[in-house]
Amino acid sequence: MALKSVIVLEGTNPHFGWNDSGSKPSGFPLNWINGPEKVCKSMSFGGFSGFSACRAIRNVEDGNTSKRGTHLERVIDETKSSFPKPLSVSDLSSTADDGSKVRISFKGYPGSYTEDAAFKAYPKCETVPCNEFEDAFKAVELWLTDKAVLPIENSSSGSIHRNYDLLLRHRLHIVGEVQLAVNFCLLALPGVRSEHLKRVISHPQALSLSDILLSKLGVSRENVDDTAGAAQYVVSNGLRDAGVVASARAAEIYGLNILADGIQDDSDNITRFLVLARDPIIPRTNTQFKTSIVFTLDEGPGVLFKALAVFALRDINLTKIESRPQRKRPLRVVDDSNTGSAKYFDYLFYIDFEASMAEPRAQNALGHLQEFATFLRILGCYPMDTTL
Ligand SMILES: *[C@@H]1O[C@H](CO)[C@@H](O)[C@H](O)[C@H]1NC(C)=O
Ligand SMILES: *[C@@H]1O[C@H](CO)[C@@H](O)[C@H](O)[C@H]1NC(C)=O
Ligand SMILES: *[C@@H]1O[C@H](CO)[C@@H](O)[C@H](O)[C@H]1NC(C)=O
C-alpha cells in the first residue's frame, strides 16, 4: 500500500512531453511504472512543484509505516477524519476552485481514458498522472491535488471492486460522476500500415473489446496495464511492428497515427467514473442528485429486504447495489442446530440512490436505515451525469 511515486510531466521533449531524466531508461514502461523503485520526475505545473510533491509523499510514507495495511474495521470505527493541512500559503494559492485551476489526480498515463473523464468533468483542469489508484487518493489527501477521478464500473465487466474498497479505506467524498463512452482506435507509428503489424499492445479489456478487427488483422496481442502506457511504450521504443489500442487523444499526445477509429465490437462500452474530493459538496435540489452510501447489517431474517424497503417506501429509485465481503472479518461463525457451526460471508453493501440529501425523503430513508444498520457512511451526494 506504500505510495511509490507521482508521475509528472514537464513538456520539454517535443515528441511526447516527457522529461525522462532521472527515470529508468529502458525496459517495459509499465514495469517501470509499477516497479519497486521510487521514481520522481521533476515537474512544473503552474507553480506547483512536483519535486517537493514527491518528497512530501515519501516523508509521509516513511514516517507512517505503522499505518500500512489499514484495516477496514479500524476505518469503520473512525468517527472523524482529518487531513494534513497545506504547509504554506503558496501551496494554497494554486488551489482556486474556479474550474480552471483544479488539479486532478488519476491512475494512468497521460492520454488514458480516465484522464478523458477528468477533462469531461473539468475541461480546463490540470491532470496529475499517478502510478496507482491509491496514489491518486493520497495526492488529494495530502493537498497535492484537489480531486481524484477513478473508474468505478463499466458496462463490459461491471464494478471495479478494488476501487470500492478504496472508497471505504480513504475518507474522500464523492463530489461527481462522469459517464464516458469509450471509443477505441488502432494506433501505430507514422508510416506504419496495418498490414505491417505483427502485434497489438493494450489493456486486456481494450484488446478483447476490439476482437473482431484484431482477429481480422491476425496479430498477436500483448497485455499491459494502461492503453496510453502502451502508446508511450511503442513510441519510446520505436516499435514499427506493433500497434496500440488506445484513444485518439493518446495518438495526439504521443505522436501516433490513427489507423482505424471506433474499432470496438459492440455498444457495451460505457465507463462510469467518480470524482473525489476532501470536502463534500452541499447537496441541492435544483438538479438531479444521486447519493452513494455503504452500510453493514446484522444477521436476521429479511434484513437486506428491510434495508431496501427504506428506499422503496419513499419512492426512491436505486440505481445500483453492490456487495463486497468485509476484508478484515470475512466470515461470521454462527451456531446452527442442525449442522454445528456454519460460516457465512459478512458483507458491506454499497447503494446509489436517486435523491439529494437535501430532500427530506432521503434524510428519512437514511434515518430509518440507521436504526438497524450496524454501520452506515454516506460516501457522497452529487449531481448525476445524464450526458454521454
Ligand atoms: C472495465 O472494467 C475493468 C475492471 O472491472 C477494467 O479492467 C477495464 O479497463 C474497464 N474497461 C474500460 C473500457 O474502461
Ligand atoms: C459503442 O460502440 C459501438 C460500436 O463501435 C458504437 O456504435 C456505439 O455508438 C458505442 N456506444 C456509445 C454509447 O458510444
Ligand atoms: C424512478 O425511475 C423511473 C424510471 O426511470 C422514473 O420514471 C421515476 O420518475 C423515478 N422516480 C423518482 C421518484 O425519481
Coordinates of N, CA and C in Angstrom, one line a residue, residues 14 67 71-72 81 107 111 117 135 191 197 227 233 256 263 287 362 367 370:
P14 N 9.8 17.4 -27.2 CA 8.8 17.8 -28.2 C 7.9 16.6 -28.6
K67 N 1.1 2.7 9.7 CA -0.3 2.8 9.2 C -0.5 1.9 8.0
H71 N -6.8 -1.3 8.3 CA -7.9 -2.3 8.2 C -9.2 -1.7 8.2
L72 N -10.1 -2.4 7.5 CA -11.4 -1.9 7.3 C -12.1 -1.6 8.6
S81 N -12.5 12.5 10.4 CA -11.4 12.5 9.5 C -10.6 13.8 9.7
K107 N -5.1 7.5 -12.0 CA -4.2 6.4 -12.3 C -4.0 6.2 -13.8
G111 N -3.3 10.7 -21.5 CA -3.9 10.2 -22.7 C -4.8 9.0 -22.4
A117 N -12.0 11.3 -18.7 CA -13.1 11.6 -17.8 C -12.9 12.8 -17.0
D135 N -2.4 6.0 -5.1 CA -1.6 7.2 -5.1 C -2.5 8.4 -5.5
G191 N 3.8 6.2 -40.8 CA 4.4 5.4 -41.8 C 4.1 3.9 -41.7
L197 N 1.7 -4.7 -39.1 CA 1.6 -5.0 -37.7 C 1.7 -6.5 -37.4
T227 N -3.8 1.7 -21.6 CA -3.9 1.9 -23.0 C -2.9 3.0 -23.4
Y233 N 4.9 3.3 -24.8 CA 5.9 2.3 -24.9 C 6.3 2.1 -26.4
L256 N 1.3 9.4 -32.6 CA 1.0 8.1 -33.3 C -0.1 8.5 -34.4
I263 N -13.0 1.0 -33.2 CA -12.8 -0.4 -33.5 C -13.4 -1.4 -32.5
T287 N -31.0 20.4 -9.3 CA -30.7 19.4 -10.4 C -30.8 18.0 -9.8
A362 N -34.9 11.6 1.5 CA -33.6 10.9 1.6 C -33.1 10.9 3.0
G367 N -32.2 7.9 8.0 CA -32.5 7.8 9.4 C -33.1 6.4 9.8
Q370 N -30.5 3.7 9.5 CA -29.6 3.8 10.6 C -30.1 3.1 11.9

